[in-house]
Short mmCIF file of C-alpha atoms in Angstrom, two decimals:
data_model
loop_
_atom_site.label_atom_id
_atom_site.label_comp_id
_atom_site.label_asym_id
_atom_site.label_seq_id
_atom_site.Cartn_x
_atom_site.Cartn_y
_atom_site.Cartn_z
CA MET A 1 96.94 142.36 69.68
CA VAL A 2 99.39 143.28 72.54
CA SER A 3 98.57 146.50 74.58
CA GLU A 4 101.82 148.73 75.11
CA GLU A 5 102.04 150.49 78.68
CA ILE A 6 101.68 153.87 78.87
CA VAL A 7 103.01 154.22 82.08
CA ILE A 8 106.82 153.09 82.17
CA PRO A 9 108.77 152.48 84.81
CA ARG A 10 112.02 154.62 84.13
CA ARG A 11 115.12 155.30 85.87
CA GLY A 12 115.36 158.79 87.20
CA ARG A 13 117.84 161.19 86.67
CA LYS A 14 119.45 160.79 90.41
CA ASP A 15 118.49 157.13 90.92
CA PRO A 16 121.84 154.96 91.14
CA THR A 17 122.65 151.64 89.11
CA ILE A 18 122.37 148.86 91.35
CA GLY A 19 123.88 144.95 90.88
CA PRO A 20 121.95 141.88 89.77
CA VAL A 21 121.06 140.86 93.50
CA ALA A 22 118.29 142.71 95.69
CA VAL A 23 116.45 142.23 98.64
CA MET A 24 112.90 143.07 99.07
CA VAL A 25 111.86 143.48 102.85
CA ALA A 26 108.62 143.71 103.97
CA MET A 27 108.86 144.89 107.35
CA GLN A 28 110.91 148.59 109.24
CA LYS A 29 112.70 146.04 111.94
CA ASP A 30 113.30 143.35 109.73
CA LEU A 31 115.20 145.99 107.30
CA THR A 32 117.09 147.22 110.26
CA LEU A 33 118.03 143.38 111.10
CA MET A 34 119.49 143.03 107.88
CA ARG A 35 121.20 146.02 107.35
CA ARG A 36 123.05 145.41 110.47
CA SER A 37 123.97 141.91 109.72
CA MET A 38 125.24 143.14 106.18
CA ASP A 39 127.15 145.91 107.75
CA ILE A 40 125.32 148.49 105.59
CA SER A 41 125.45 151.95 106.51
CA ALA A 42 122.41 153.35 108.28
CA LYS A 43 122.11 156.18 105.48
CA ALA A 44 120.03 155.47 102.70
CA LEU A 45 121.31 155.74 99.08
CA SER A 46 117.81 156.42 97.95
CA SER A 47 114.21 155.92 97.80
CA ILE A 48 111.36 154.18 95.84
CA ALA A 49 108.35 155.64 96.98
CA THR A 50 108.25 155.44 100.38
CA SER A 51 110.57 152.82 100.73
CA LYS A 52 114.19 153.03 101.08
CA LEU A 53 117.46 151.59 99.34
CA TYR A 54 120.62 150.53 100.81
CA ARG A 55 123.36 149.16 99.20
CA ARG A 56 126.36 146.94 100.08
CA LYS A 57 129.10 147.39 97.89
CA ARG A 58 132.44 145.37 98.38
CA GLY A 59 134.64 145.01 95.29
CA ASP A 60 132.62 143.02 92.78
CA GLN A 61 129.94 142.22 95.41
CA ASP A 62 127.05 144.36 95.06
CA VAL A 63 123.60 143.46 96.96
CA THR A 64 120.81 146.17 97.01
CA LEU A 65 118.21 146.28 100.21
CA VAL A 66 115.10 148.00 100.11
CA GLY A 67 112.00 148.27 102.45
CA PRO A 68 109.83 148.27 103.73
CA MET A 69 106.70 147.56 102.03
CA LEU A 70 103.22 145.99 102.50
CA GLY A 71 100.65 144.52 99.82
CA ALA A 72 101.05 143.29 96.48
CA PRO A 73 100.49 146.87 94.78
CA GLN A 74 103.70 148.40 96.64
CA ALA A 75 105.89 145.15 96.41
CA VAL A 76 105.38 145.10 92.45
CA LEU A 77 105.88 148.98 92.66
CA ILE A 78 109.28 148.52 94.09
CA LEU A 79 110.19 145.36 92.09
CA GLU A 80 109.34 146.92 88.83
CA LYS A 81 111.61 150.10 89.87
CA LEU A 82 114.96 147.80 90.99
CA ILE A 83 114.54 145.63 87.65
CA VAL A 84 114.89 149.24 85.57
CA LEU A 85 117.86 149.84 88.14
CA GLY A 86 119.45 146.67 87.29
CA ALA A 87 118.12 144.13 89.51
CA LYS A 88 117.92 140.48 88.11
CA ARG A 89 117.35 137.82 90.92
CA ILE A 90 115.24 139.30 93.95
CA LEU A 91 114.60 137.91 96.98
CA PHE A 92 111.99 138.81 98.92
CA PHE A 93 111.45 138.22 102.99
CA GLY A 94 108.41 138.76 104.85
CA TRP A 95 106.05 137.19 107.24
CA CYS A 96 103.29 134.54 106.72
CA GLY A 97 100.46 133.04 108.63
CA SER A 98 100.13 129.07 108.69
CA ILE A 99 97.57 127.23 107.26
CA GLN A 100 98.52 123.62 108.06
CA GLU A 101 98.72 123.08 111.89
CA SER A 102 101.75 121.27 111.53
CA VAL A 103 103.34 124.49 110.56
CA LYS A 104 104.22 126.47 113.80
CA ASN A 105 104.94 129.95 114.65
CA GLY A 106 108.82 131.08 114.12
CA ASP A 107 109.22 128.35 111.35
CA PHE A 108 110.73 129.02 108.02
CA VAL A 109 108.47 128.77 104.70
CA VAL A 110 109.98 128.60 101.10
CA PRO A 111 107.25 129.21 98.81
CA ASP A 112 107.41 126.99 95.73
CA ARG A 113 104.21 128.39 93.96
CA ALA A 114 101.64 131.15 95.05
CA VAL A 115 97.94 130.91 94.87
CA ILE A 116 96.74 134.07 93.50
CA GLY A 117 93.84 135.52 95.94
CA GLU A 118 95.47 139.71 95.55
CA GLY A 119 94.61 141.88 92.51
CA THR A 120 97.86 143.06 91.10
CA SER A 121 98.83 139.47 89.36
CA MET A 122 95.96 139.50 86.62
CA TYR A 123 97.78 142.39 85.17
CA TYR A 124 100.83 140.47 84.67
CA PRO A 125 99.46 137.46 82.29
CA SER A 126 100.64 134.01 82.78
CA GLU A 127 99.79 130.47 80.95
CA ASN A 128 100.04 129.41 84.56
CA GLU A 129 96.88 129.12 86.83
CA ASP A 130 99.17 130.02 90.15
CA ALA A 131 102.26 132.36 90.12
CA LYS A 132 105.80 130.61 90.37
CA PRO A 133 109.28 131.55 91.70
CA SER A 134 112.31 130.81 89.97
CA ASN A 135 113.78 127.19 90.38
CA GLY A 136 117.06 128.99 90.68
CA MET A 137 116.06 131.00 93.47
CA VAL A 138 114.43 128.63 95.64
CA LYS A 139 117.30 126.14 95.58
CA ALA A 140 119.59 129.05 96.42
CA ILE A 141 117.31 129.87 99.38
CA LYS A 142 117.14 126.13 100.74
CA GLU A 143 120.38 125.92 100.48
CA GLY A 144 121.35 128.80 102.46
CA LEU A 145 118.43 127.47 105.03
CA GLU A 146 120.69 124.28 105.08
CA GLY A 147 123.88 125.40 105.10
CA CYS A 148 122.97 127.23 108.61
CA SER A 149 121.06 124.07 109.82
CA VAL A 150 117.64 125.74 109.76
CA PRO A 151 114.56 123.51 108.78
CA CYS A 152 112.03 124.92 106.50
CA HIS A 153 108.93 124.17 104.86
CA THR A 154 108.35 124.08 101.23
CA GLY A 155 104.80 124.43 99.63
CA PRO A 156 102.72 126.75 98.11
CA VAL A 157 101.15 130.09 100.07
CA TRP A 158 98.27 132.08 99.26
CA SER A 159 98.65 135.84 98.64
CA THR A 160 95.64 137.59 99.67
CA ASP A 161 94.83 141.34 99.75
CA ALA A 162 92.01 140.80 102.47
CA PRO A 163 93.83 139.64 105.85
CA TYR A 164 90.51 140.04 107.65
CA ARG A 165 88.48 137.79 105.14
CA GLU A 166 90.63 134.58 105.91
CA THR A 167 87.18 132.74 106.47
CA GLU A 168 87.10 129.33 107.85
CA GLN A 169 85.85 127.87 104.47
CA LYS A 170 88.40 129.21 102.69
CA VAL A 171 91.26 128.00 105.45
CA LEU A 172 90.02 124.35 104.78
CA SER A 173 89.49 124.62 100.73
CA LEU A 174 93.31 125.65 101.26
CA GLN A 175 94.44 122.96 103.51
CA ARG A 176 92.74 120.35 101.24
CA LYS A 177 94.93 121.77 98.78
CA GLY A 178 98.18 121.44 100.34
CA VAL A 179 98.65 125.20 100.81
CA ILE A 180 100.75 125.78 103.75
CA GLY A 181 100.78 129.56 104.34
CA VAL A 182 99.38 133.06 103.43
CA ASP A 183 100.97 136.09 102.67
CA MET A 184 100.29 139.13 100.89
CA GLU A 185 103.11 139.82 98.19
CA ALA A 186 104.60 136.46 96.86
CA SER A 187 101.97 135.86 94.29
CA ALA A 188 102.18 139.15 92.87
CA LEU A 189 105.97 139.51 93.28
CA PHE A 190 106.40 135.85 91.15
CA SER A 191 104.02 136.81 88.51
CA ALA A 192 105.51 140.54 87.73
CA ALA A 193 109.18 138.83 88.05
CA ARG A 194 108.01 136.30 85.28
CA PHE A 195 106.51 138.61 83.29
CA ARG A 196 109.58 140.85 83.10
CA HIS A 197 112.01 137.81 82.97
CA VAL A 198 113.77 138.03 86.23
CA GLU A 199 114.20 135.75 88.64
CA CYS A 200 112.14 135.90 91.94
CA GLY A 201 111.82 133.57 95.29
CA ALA A 202 111.08 134.41 98.94
CA LEU A 203 111.53 133.58 102.24
CA LEU A 204 108.83 133.65 104.93
CA VAL A 205 108.84 133.60 108.63
CA VAL A 206 105.52 132.32 110.26
CA SER A 207 103.79 135.06 112.36
CA ASP A 208 100.67 133.64 113.67
CA GLU A 209 98.59 130.44 113.26
CA LEU A 210 95.54 129.67 111.59
CA GLY A 211 95.57 126.15 110.74
CA SER A 212 93.14 125.07 113.94
CA LEU A 213 90.09 127.60 112.65
CA ARG A 214 91.24 129.44 115.39
CA TRP A 215 93.63 132.52 115.13
CA LYS A 216 96.62 132.15 117.04
CA PRO A 217 99.10 135.58 117.00
CA GLY A 218 102.54 134.80 117.53
CA PHE A 219 103.86 138.64 116.97
CA SER A 220 105.43 138.66 120.29
CA SER A 221 106.67 135.24 120.55
CA ILE A 222 110.21 134.34 121.31
CA SER A 223 110.48 131.68 118.42
CA PHE A 224 108.97 134.78 115.89
CA HIS A 225 112.01 137.05 117.24
CA ARG A 226 114.55 134.44 117.51
CA SER A 227 113.67 133.48 113.68
CA ARG A 228 113.64 136.65 112.61
CA LYS A 229 117.59 137.61 113.53
CA VAL A 230 118.42 134.20 112.03
CA ALA A 231 116.82 135.01 108.97
CA ALA A 232 119.04 138.20 108.61
CA GLU A 233 122.08 136.15 108.89
CA ILE A 234 120.91 133.76 106.28
CA VAL A 235 119.71 136.09 103.69
CA SER A 236 122.90 137.69 104.02
CA SER A 237 124.61 134.17 103.02
CA ILE A 238 121.86 133.43 100.22
CA CYS A 239 122.78 137.13 98.95
CA ASP A 240 126.55 135.88 98.70
CA LYS A 241 125.38 132.97 96.48
CA LEU A 242 123.47 134.51 94.50
CA ILE A 243 126.39 137.09 93.70
CA LEU A 244 128.59 134.10 92.27
CA ILE A 245 125.86 133.25 89.53
CA LYS A 246 126.67 134.68 86.52
#
């Protein structure tokens, strides 16, 4: 028996209709960088909960930019609303910690699956043990990076609700499974997107390292800040590719 939802994501009377391509950005500083890269006005078109929604519309080219957000519940709340407004291909940009010592601060990570360690995914059931992004989105992200001659690591990430519970035992277990990074949103976004029959992918930049079993924060490093600026340009070009998909 299928249980019907009581609370349903709806379009509000003043909500805009958006195009099929949307970018979700976790952090405010990155949202500002991407808005400027896409030449989008600082004036938000509308809001979704505590996040602001911006829009770049040039003829048939319609891209929505929304953020900030943190954690699986808030990210999926925004994803659900974007789908109701018209989004079909959704790119998430955020930060991650590295699990493998070969993945360094400032590197780019493109998840091809996500180990579920957060609590939101269970409400979007799937036959798969792990959450998976759209193959088409992964391809578009990697092509965007390659087009800018930017290397990346492709592999699984672990999404968690508890960033202060990344224990030695857990990291070692993830390393043995080939997991390369840890974030807070990817698995939930992939799970919800598949459940709602839309495409979703993620591009992450490494902000800190855990692979040596000692925490190495890189939030103030030159390489991390440089990569975030590069990402703003790359995301813009990825959106241009996604717009062309019919």
